[in-house]
mmCIF file of N, CA and C in Angstrom:
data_model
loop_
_atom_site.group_PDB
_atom_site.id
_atom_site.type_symbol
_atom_site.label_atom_id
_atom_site.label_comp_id
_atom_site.label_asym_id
_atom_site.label_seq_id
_atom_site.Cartn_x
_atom_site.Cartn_y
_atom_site.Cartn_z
ATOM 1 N N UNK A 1 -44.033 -13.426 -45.541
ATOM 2 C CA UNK A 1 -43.588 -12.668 -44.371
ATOM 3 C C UNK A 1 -43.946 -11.172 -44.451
ATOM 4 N N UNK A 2 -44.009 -10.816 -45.809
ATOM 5 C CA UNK A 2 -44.040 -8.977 -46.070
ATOM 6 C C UNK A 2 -45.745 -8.475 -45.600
ATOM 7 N N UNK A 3 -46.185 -9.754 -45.768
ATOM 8 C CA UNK A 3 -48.071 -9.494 -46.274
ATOM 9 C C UNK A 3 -48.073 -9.323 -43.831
ATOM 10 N N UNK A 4 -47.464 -10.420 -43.917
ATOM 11 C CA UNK A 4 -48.062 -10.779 -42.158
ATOM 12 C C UNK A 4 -47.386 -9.707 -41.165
ATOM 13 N N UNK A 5 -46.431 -9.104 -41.375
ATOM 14 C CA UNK A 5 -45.959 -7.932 -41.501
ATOM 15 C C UNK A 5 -46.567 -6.810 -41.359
ATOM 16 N N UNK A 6 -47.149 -5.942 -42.331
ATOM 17 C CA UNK A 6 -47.861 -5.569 -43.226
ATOM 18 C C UNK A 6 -49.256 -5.637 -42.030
ATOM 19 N N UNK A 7 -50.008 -6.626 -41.978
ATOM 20 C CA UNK A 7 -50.600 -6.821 -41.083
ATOM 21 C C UNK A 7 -50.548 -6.791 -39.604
ATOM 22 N N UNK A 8 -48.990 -7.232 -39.055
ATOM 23 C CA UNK A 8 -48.872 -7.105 -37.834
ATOM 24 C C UNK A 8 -49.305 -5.030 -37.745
ATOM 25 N N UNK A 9 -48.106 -4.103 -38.808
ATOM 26 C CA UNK A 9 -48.226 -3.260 -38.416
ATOM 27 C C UNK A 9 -49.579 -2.320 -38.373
ATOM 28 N N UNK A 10 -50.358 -2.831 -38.869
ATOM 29 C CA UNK A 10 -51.867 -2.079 -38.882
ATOM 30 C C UNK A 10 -52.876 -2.911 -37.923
ATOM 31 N N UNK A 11 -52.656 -3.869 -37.517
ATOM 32 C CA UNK A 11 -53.212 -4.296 -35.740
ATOM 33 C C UNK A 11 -52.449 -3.385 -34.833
ATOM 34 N N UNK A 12 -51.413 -3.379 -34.738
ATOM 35 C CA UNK A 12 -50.776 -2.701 -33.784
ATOM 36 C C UNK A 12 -51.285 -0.574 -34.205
ATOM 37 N N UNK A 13 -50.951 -0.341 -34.728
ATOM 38 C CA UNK A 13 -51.407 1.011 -35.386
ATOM 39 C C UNK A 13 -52.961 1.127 -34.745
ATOM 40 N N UNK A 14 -54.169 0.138 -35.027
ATOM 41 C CA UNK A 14 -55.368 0.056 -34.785
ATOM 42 C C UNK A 14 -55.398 -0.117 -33.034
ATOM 43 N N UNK A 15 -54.930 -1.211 -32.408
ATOM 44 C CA UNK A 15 -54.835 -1.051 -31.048
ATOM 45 C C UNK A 15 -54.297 0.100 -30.477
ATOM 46 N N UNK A 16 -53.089 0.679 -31.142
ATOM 47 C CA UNK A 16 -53.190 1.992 -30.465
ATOM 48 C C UNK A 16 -53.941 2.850 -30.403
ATOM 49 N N UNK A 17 -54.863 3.207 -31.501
ATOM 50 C CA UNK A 17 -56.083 4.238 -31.706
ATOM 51 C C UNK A 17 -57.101 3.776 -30.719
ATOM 52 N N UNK A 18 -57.091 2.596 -30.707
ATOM 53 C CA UNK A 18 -58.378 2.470 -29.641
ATOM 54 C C UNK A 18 -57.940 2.485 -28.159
ATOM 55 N N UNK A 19 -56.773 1.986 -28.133
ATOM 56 C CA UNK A 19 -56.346 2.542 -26.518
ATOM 57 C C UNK A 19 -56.305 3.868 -26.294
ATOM 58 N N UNK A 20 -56.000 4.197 -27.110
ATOM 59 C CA UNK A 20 -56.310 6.037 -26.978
ATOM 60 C C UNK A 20 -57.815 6.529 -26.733
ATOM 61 N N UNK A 21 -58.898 5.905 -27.743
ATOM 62 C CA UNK A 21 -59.929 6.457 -27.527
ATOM 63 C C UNK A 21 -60.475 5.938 -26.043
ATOM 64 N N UNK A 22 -60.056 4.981 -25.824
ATOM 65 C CA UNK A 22 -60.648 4.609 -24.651
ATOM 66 C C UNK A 22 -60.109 4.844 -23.248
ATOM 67 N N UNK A 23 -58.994 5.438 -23.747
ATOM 68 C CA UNK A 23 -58.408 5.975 -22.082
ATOM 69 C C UNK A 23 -58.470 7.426 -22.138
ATOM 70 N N UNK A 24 -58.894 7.966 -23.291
ATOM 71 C CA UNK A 24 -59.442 9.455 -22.714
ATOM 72 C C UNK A 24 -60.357 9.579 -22.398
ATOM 73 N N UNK A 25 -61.633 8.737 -22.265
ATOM 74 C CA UNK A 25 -63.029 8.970 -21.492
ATOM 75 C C UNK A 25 -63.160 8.000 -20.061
ATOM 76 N N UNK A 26 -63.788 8.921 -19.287
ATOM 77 C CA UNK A 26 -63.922 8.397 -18.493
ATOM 78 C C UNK A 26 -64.559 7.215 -18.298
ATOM 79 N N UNK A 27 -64.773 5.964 -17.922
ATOM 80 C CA UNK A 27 -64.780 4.891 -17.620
ATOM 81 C C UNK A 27 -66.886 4.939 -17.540
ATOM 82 N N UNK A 28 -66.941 5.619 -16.841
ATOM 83 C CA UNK A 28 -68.714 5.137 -16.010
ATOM 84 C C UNK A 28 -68.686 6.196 -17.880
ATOM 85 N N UNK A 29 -68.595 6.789 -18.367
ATOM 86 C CA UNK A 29 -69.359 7.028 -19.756
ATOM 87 C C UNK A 29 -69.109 6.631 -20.982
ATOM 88 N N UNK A 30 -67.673 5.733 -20.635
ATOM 89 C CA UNK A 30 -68.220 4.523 -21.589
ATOM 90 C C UNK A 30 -68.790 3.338 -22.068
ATOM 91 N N UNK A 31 -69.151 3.509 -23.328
ATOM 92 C CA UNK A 31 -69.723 1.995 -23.246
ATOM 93 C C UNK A 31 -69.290 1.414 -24.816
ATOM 94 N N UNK A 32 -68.801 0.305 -24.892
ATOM 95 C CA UNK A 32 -68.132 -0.771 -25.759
ATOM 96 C C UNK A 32 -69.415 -1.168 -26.880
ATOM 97 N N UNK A 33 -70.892 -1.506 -26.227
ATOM 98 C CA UNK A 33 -71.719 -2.013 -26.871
ATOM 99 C C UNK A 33 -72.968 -1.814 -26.482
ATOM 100 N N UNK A 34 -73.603 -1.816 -27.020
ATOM 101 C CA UNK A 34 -75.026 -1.433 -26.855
ATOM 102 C C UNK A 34 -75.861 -2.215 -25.816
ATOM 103 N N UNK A 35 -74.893 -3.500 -25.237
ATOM 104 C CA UNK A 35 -75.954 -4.451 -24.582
ATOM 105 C C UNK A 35 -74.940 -4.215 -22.743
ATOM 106 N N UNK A 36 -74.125 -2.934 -22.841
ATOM 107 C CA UNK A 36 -73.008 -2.858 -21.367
ATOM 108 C C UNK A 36 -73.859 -3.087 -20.426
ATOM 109 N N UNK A 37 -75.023 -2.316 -20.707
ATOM 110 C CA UNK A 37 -75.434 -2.457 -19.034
ATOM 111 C C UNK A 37 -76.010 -3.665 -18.733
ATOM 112 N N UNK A 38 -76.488 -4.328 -19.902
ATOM 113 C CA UNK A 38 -76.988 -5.815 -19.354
ATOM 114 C C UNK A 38 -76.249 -6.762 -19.434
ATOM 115 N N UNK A 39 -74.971 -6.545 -19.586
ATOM 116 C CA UNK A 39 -74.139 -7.203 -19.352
ATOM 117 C C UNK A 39 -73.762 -6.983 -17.995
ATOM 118 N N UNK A 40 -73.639 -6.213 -17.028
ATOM 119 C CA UNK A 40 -72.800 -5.720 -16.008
ATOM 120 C C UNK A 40 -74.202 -5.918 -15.182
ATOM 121 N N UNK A 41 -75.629 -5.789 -15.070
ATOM 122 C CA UNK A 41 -76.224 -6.157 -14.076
ATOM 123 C C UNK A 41 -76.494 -8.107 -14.226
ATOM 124 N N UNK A 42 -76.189 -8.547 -15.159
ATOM 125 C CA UNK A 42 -76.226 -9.835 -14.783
ATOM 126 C C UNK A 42 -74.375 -10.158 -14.289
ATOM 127 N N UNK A 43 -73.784 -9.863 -14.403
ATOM 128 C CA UNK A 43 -72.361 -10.070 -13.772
ATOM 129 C C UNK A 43 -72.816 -9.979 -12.902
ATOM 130 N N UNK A 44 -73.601 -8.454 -11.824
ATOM 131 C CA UNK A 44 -73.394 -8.467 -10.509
ATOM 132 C C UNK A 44 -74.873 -9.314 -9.908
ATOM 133 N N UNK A 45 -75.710 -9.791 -10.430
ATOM 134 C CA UNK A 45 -76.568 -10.935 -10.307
ATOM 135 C C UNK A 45 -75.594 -11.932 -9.555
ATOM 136 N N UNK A 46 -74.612 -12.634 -10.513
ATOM 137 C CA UNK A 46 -73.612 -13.915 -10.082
ATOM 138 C C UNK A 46 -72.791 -13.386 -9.139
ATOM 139 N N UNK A 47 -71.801 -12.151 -9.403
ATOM 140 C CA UNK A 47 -71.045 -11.879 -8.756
ATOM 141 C C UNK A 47 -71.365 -10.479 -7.608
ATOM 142 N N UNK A 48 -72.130 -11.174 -6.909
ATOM 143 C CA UNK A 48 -73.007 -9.686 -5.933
ATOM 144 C C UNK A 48 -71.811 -8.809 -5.634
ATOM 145 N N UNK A 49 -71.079 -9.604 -4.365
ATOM 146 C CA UNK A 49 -70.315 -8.857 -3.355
ATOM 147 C C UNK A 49 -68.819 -9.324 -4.065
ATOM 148 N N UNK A 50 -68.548 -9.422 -5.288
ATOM 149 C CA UNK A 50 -67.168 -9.074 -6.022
ATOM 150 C C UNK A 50 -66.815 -7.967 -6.104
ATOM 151 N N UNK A 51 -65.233 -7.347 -5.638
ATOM 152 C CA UNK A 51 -64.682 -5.715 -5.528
ATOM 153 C C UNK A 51 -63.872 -6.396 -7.255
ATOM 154 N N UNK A 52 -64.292 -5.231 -8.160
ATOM 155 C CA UNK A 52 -63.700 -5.132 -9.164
ATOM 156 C C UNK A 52 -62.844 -4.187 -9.267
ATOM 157 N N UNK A 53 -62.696 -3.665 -7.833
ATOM 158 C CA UNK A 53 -61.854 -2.521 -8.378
ATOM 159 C C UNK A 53 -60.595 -3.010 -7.917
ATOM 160 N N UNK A 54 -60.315 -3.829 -7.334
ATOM 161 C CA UNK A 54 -58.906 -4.552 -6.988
ATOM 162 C C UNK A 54 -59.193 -6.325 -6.379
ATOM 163 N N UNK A 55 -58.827 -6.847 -7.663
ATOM 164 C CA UNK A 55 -59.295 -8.503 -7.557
ATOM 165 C C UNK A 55 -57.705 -8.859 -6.891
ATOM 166 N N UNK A 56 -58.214 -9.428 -5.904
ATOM 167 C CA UNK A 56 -56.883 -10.520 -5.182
ATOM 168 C C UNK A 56 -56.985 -12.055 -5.531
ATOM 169 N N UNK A 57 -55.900 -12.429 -5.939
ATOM 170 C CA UNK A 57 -56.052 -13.886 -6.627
ATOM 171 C C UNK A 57 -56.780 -14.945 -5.449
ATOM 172 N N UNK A 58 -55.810 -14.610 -4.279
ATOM 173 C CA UNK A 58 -56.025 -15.529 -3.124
ATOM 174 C C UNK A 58 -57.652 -15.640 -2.910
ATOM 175 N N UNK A 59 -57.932 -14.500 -3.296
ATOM 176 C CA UNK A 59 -59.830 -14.358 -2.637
ATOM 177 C C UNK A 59 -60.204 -15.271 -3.880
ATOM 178 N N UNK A 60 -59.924 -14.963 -5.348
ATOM 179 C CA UNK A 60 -60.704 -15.496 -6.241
ATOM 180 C C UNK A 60 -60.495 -17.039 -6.144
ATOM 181 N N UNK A 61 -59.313 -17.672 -5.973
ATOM 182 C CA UNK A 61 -59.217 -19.523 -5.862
ATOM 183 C C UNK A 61 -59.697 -20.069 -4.236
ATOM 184 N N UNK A 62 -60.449 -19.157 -3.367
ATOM 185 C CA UNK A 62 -61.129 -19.602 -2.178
ATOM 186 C C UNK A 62 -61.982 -20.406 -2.162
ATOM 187 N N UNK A 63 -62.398 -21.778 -1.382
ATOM 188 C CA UNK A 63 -63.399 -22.324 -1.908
ATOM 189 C C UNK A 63 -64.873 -21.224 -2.051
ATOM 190 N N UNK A 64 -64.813 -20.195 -1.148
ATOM 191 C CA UNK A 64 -66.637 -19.711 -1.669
ATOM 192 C C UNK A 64 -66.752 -19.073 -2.780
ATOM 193 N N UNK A 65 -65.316 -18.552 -3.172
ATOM 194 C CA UNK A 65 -65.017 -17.556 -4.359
ATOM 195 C C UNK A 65 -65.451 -19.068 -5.445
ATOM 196 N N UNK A 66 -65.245 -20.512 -5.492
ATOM 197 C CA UNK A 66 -65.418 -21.001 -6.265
ATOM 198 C C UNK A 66 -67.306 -21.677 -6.767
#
């Protein structure tokens, strides 16, 4: 129990540091990995006319949304 513990508290310690680093920069200048942007132009390949900036469930379980 002491070891998993021990562990819980340095995941949690570590997620906080990175929520920090990542909510003090602005969003369009970050990037997670070296491959973001080709990740995000094949998303909008599949997902053309998806608003990511506010997903509504109802739109996403629509049949065209499917």
């Amino acid at each position: 129990p002491r070891v998993e513990l021990a562990w819980a508290m340095k995941a949690h310690q570590h997620a906080q540091v990175y929520f920090n680093l990542i909510s003090s920069v602005d969003p369009k200048f970050l990037n997670l990995t070296k491959v973001d942007e080709l990740i995000y132009q094949e998303f909008r390949q599949t997902f053309r006319d998806l608003r990511v900036d506010v997903l509504d469930p109802e739109e996403l379980k629509s049949e065209p949304a499917k």
